[in-house]
PDB file of C-alpha atoms in Angstrom:
ATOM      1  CA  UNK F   1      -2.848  17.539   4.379  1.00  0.00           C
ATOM      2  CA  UNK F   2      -4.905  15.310   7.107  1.00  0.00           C
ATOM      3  CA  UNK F   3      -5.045  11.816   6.709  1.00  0.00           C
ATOM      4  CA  UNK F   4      -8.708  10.891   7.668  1.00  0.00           C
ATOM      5  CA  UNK F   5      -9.528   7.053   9.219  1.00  0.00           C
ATOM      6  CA  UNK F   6     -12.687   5.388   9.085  1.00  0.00           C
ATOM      7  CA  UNK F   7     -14.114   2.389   8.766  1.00  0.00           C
ATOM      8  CA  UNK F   8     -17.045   1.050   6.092  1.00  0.00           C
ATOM      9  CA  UNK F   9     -18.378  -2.137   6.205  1.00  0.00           C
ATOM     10  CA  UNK F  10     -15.490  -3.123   8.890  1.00  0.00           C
ATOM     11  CA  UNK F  11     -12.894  -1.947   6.378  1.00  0.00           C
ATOM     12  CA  UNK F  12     -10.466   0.785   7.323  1.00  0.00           C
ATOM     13  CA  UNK F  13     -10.480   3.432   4.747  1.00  0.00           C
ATOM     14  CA  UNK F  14      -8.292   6.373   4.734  1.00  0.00           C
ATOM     15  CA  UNK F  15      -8.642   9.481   3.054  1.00  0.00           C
ATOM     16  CA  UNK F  16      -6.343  12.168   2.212  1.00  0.00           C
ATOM     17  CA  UNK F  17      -7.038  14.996  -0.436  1.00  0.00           C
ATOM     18  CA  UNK F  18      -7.274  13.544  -3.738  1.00  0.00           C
ATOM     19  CA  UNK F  19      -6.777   9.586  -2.406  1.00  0.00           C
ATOM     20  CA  UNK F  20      -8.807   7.383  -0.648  1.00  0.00           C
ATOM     21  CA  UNK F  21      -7.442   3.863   0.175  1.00  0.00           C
ATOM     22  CA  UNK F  22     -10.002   0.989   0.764  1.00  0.00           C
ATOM     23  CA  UNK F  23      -9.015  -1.754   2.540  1.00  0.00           C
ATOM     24  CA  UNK F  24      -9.894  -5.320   0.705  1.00  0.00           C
ATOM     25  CA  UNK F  25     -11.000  -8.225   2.688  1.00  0.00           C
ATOM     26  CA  UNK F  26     -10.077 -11.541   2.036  1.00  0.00           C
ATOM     27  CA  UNK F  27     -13.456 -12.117   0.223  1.00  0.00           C
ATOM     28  CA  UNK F  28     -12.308  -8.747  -2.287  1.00  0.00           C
ATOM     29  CA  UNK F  29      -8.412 -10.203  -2.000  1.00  0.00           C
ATOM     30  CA  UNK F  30      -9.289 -13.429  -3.804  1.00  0.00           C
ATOM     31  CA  UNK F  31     -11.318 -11.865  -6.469  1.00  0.00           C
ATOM     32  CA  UNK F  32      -8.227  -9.617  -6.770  1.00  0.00           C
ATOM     33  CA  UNK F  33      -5.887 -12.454  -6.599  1.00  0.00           C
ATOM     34  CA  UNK F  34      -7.652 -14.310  -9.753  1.00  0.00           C
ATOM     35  CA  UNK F  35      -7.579 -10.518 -11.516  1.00  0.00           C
ATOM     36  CA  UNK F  36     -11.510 -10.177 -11.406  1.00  0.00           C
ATOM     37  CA  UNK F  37     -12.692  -6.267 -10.061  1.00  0.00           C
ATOM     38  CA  UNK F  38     -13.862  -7.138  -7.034  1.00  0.00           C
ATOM     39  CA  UNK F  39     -16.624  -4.556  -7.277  1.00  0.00           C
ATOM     40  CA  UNK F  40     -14.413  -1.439  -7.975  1.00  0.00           C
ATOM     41  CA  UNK F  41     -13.758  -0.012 -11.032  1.00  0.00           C
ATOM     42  CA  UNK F  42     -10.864   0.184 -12.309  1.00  0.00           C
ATOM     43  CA  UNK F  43      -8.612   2.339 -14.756  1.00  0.00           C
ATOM     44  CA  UNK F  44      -7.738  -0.293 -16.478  1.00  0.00           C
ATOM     45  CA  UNK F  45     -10.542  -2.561 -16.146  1.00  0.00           C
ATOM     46  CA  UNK F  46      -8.650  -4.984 -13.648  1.00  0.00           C
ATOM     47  CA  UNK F  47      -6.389  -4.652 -11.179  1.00  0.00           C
ATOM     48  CA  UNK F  48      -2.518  -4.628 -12.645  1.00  0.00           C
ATOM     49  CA  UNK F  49      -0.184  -8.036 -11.569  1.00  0.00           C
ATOM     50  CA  UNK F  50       1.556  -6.260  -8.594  1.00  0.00           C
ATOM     51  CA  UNK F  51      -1.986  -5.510  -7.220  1.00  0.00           C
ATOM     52  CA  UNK F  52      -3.417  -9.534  -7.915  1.00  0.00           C
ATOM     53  CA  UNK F  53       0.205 -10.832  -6.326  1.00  0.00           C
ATOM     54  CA  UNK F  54      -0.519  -8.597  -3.420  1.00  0.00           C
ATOM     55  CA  UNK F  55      -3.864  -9.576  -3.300  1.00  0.00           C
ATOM     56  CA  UNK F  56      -2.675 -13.354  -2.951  1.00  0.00           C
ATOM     57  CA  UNK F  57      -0.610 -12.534   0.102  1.00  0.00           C
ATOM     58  CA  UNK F  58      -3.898 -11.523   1.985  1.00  0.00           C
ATOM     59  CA  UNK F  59      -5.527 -14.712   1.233  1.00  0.00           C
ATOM     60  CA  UNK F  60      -2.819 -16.847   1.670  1.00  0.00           C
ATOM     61  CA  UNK F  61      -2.687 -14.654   5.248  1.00  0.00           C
ATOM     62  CA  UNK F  62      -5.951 -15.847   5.936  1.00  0.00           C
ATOM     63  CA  UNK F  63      -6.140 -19.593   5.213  1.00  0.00           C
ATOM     64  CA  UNK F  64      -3.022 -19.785   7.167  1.00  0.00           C
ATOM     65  CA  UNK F  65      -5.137 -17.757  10.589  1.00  0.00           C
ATOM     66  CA  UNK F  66      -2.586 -15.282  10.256  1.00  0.00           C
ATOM     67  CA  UNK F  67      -4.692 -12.411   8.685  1.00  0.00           C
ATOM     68  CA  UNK F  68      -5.204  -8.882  10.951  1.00  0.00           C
ATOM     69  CA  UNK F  69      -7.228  -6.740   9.588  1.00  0.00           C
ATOM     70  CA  UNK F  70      -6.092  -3.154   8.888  1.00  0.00           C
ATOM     71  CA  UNK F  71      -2.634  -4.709   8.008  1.00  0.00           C
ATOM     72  CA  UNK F  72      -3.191  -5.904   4.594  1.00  0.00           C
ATOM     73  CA  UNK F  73      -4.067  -4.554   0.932  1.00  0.00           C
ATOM     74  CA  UNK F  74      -5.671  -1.304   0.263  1.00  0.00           C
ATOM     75  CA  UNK F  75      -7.251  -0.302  -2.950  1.00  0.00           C
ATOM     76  CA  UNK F  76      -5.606   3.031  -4.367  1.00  0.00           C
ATOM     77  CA  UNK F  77      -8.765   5.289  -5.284  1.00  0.00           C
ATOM     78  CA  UNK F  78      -9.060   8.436  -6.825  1.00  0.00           C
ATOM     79  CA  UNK F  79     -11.456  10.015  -3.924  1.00  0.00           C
ATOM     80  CA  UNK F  80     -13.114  12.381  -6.986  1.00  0.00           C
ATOM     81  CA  UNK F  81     -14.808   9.352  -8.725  1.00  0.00           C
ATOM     82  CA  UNK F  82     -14.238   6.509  -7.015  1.00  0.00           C
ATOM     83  CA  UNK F  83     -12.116   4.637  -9.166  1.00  0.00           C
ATOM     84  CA  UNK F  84      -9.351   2.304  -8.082  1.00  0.00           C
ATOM     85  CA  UNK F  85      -6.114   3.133  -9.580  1.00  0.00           C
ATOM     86  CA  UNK F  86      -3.725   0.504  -8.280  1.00  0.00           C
ATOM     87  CA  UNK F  87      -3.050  -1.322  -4.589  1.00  0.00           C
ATOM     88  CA  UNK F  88      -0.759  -0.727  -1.762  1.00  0.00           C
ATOM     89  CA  UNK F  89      -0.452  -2.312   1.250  1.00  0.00           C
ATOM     90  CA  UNK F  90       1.418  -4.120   4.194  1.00  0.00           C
ATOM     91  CA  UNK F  91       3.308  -7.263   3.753  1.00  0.00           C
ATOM     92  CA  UNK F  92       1.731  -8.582   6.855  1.00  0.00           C
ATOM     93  CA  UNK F  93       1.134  -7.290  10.579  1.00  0.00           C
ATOM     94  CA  UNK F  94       4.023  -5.153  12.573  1.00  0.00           C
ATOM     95  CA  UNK F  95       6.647  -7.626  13.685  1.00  0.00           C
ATOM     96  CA  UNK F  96       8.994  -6.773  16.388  1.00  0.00           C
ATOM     97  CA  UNK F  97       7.607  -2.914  15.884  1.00  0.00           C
ATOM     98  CA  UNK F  98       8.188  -3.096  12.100  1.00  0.00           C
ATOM     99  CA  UNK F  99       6.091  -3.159   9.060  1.00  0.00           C
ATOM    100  CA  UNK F 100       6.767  -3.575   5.226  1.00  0.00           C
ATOM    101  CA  UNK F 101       4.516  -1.862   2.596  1.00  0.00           C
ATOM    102  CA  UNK F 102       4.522  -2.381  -0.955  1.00  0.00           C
ATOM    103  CA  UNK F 103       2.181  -0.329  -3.684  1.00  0.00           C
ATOM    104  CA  UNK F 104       1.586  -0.989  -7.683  1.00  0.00           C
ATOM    105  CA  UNK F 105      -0.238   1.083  -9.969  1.00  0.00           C
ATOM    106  CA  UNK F 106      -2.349   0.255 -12.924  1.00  0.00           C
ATOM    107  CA  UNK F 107      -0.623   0.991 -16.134  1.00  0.00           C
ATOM    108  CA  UNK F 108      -2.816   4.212 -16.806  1.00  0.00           C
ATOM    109  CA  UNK F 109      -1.977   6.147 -13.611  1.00  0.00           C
ATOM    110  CA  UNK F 110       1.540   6.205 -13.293  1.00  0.00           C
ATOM    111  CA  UNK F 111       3.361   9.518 -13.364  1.00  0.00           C
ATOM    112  CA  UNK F 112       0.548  11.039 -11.721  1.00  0.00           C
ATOM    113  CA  UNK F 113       1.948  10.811  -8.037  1.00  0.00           C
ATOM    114  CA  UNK F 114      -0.474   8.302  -7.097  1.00  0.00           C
ATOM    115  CA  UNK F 115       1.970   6.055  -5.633  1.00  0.00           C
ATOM    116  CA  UNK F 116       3.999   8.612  -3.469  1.00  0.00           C
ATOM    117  CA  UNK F 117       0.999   9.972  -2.255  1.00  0.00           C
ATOM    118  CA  UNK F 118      -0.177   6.125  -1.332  1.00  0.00           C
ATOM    119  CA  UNK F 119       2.889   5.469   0.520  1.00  0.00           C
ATOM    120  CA  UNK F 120       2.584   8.561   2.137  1.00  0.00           C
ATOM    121  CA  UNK F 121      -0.909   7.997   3.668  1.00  0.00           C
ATOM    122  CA  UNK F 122      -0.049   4.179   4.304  1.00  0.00           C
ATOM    123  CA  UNK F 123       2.955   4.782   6.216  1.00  0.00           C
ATOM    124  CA  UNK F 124       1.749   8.309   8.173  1.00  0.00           C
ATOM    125  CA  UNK F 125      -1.156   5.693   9.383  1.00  0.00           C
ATOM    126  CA  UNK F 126       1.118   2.631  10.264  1.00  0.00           C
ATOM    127  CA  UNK F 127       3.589   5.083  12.160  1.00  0.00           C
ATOM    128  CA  UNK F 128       0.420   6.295  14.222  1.00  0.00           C
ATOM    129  CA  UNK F 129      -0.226   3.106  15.234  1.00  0.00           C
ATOM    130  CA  UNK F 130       1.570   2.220  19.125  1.00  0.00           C
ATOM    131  CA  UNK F 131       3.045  -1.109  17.868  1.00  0.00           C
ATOM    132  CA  UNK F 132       4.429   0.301  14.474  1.00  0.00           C
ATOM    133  CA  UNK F 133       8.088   2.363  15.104  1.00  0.00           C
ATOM    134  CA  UNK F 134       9.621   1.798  11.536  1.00  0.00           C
ATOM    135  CA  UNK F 135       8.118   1.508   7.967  1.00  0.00           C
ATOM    136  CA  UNK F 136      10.177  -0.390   5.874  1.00  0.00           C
ATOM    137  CA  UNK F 137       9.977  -0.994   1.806  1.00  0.00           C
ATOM    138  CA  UNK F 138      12.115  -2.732  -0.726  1.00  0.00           C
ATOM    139  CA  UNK F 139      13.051  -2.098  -4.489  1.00  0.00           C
ATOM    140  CA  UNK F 140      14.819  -3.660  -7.406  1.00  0.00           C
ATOM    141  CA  UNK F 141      17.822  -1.717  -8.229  1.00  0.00           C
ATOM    142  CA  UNK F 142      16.414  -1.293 -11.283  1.00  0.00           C
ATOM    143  CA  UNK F 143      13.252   0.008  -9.997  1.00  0.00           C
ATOM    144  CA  UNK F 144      14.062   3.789 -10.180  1.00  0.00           C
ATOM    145  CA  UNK F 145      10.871   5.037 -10.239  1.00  0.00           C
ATOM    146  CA  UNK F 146      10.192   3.075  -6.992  1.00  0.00           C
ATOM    147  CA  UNK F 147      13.312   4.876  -5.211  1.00  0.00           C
ATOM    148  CA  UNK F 148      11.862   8.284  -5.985  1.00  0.00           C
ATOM    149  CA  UNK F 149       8.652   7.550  -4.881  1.00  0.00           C
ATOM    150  CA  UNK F 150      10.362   6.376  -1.102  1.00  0.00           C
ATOM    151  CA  UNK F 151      12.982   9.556  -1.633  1.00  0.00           C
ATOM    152  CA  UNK F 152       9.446  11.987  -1.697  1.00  0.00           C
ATOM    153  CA  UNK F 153       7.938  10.467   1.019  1.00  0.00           C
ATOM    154  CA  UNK F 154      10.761  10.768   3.321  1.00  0.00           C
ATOM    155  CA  UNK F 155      12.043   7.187   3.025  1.00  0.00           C
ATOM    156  CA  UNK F 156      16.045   6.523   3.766  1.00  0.00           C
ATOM    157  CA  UNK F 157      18.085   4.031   1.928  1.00  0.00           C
ATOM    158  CA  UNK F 158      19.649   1.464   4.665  1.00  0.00           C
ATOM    159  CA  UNK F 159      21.263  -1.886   4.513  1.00  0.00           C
ATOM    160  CA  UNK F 160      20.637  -4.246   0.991  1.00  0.00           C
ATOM    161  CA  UNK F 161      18.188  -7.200   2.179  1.00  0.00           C
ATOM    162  CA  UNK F 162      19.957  -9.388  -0.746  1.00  0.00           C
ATOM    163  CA  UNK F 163      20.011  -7.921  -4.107  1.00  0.00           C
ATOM    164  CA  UNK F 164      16.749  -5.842  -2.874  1.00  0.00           C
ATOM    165  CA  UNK F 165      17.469  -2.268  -2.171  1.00  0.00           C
ATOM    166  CA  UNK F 166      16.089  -1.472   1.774  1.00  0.00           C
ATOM    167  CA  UNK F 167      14.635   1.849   2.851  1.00  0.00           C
ATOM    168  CA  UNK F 168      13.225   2.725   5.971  1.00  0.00           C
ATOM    169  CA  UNK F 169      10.766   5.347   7.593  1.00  0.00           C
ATOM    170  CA  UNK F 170      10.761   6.209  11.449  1.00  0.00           C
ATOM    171  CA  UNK F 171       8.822   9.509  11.598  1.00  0.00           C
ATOM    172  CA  UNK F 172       5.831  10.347   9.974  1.00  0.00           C
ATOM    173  CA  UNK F 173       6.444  11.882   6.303  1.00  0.00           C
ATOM    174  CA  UNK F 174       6.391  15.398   5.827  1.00  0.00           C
TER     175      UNK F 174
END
């Protein structure tokens, strides 16, 4: 399926089948940060913790003059209706040709594939991108659900970064 990029409002925004993902400025992260909408709607009515935490990183980005935009936090929408059903995102701009993602769903849309096809979009974009050559992602060990999401999308299990499990992405997913 094509991944589709534009840009609304100087947000990227890509598109692919059934997902759209909206990127959220620092204005939107710090109304996601203190668990208010931002003016999406939501599955669950607000954004789930993972989404807020994330949300936080993109502020805290900001303040500190570090913030690029495109290389933050993403809204996960359903492109039929418009409403968000969790976050995903990058934990900051590519770094020596790197870049870490991260995604959370709201309670409501899990099991649904929402998440694998998230990651999916979000890493076929980074890896498109000249200074982007790997696509990195951590887990709990615990965090099965998390692995099999990375395992679908084409991610491989590499070195532990502490008690974190790593994976890593260096083509574009299939």
């Amino acid at each position: 399926m094509t991944l589709h990029s534009s840009h609304d409002g100087g947000r990227l925004v890509l598109t692919q089948g059934r997902l759209t993902l909206r990127e959220q400025l620092p204005d939107d992260a710090a109304q996601l940060a203190d668990g208010k909408p931002a003016s999406l709607v939501w599955i669950d009515g607000v954004p789930g913790d993972g989404t807020s935490r994330a949300a936080s990183m993109t502020v805290a980005a900001a303040k500190a003059g570090v913030y690029q935009p495109g290389w933050g936090l993403f809204a996960v929408i359903r492109t039929e209706d418009g409403v968000a059903v969790g976050g995903t995102g990058f934990h900051g701009p590519p770094d020596h040709g790197s870049v870490e993602i991260g995604y959370d769903l709201s309670e409501s849309a899990r099991g649904e594939g929402w998440a694998t096809d998230a990651a999916r979009a979000l890493s076929e974009w980074a890896l498109a991108q000249p200074e982007v050559m790997v696509v990195l992602a951590t887990t709990e060990p615990e965090n099965v659900a998390s692995q099999a999401v990375l395992e679908r999308v084409g991610f491989t299990r590499v070195a532990d970064r502490g008690e974190l499990w790593a994976y890593e992405l260096t083509s574009p997913p299939a």
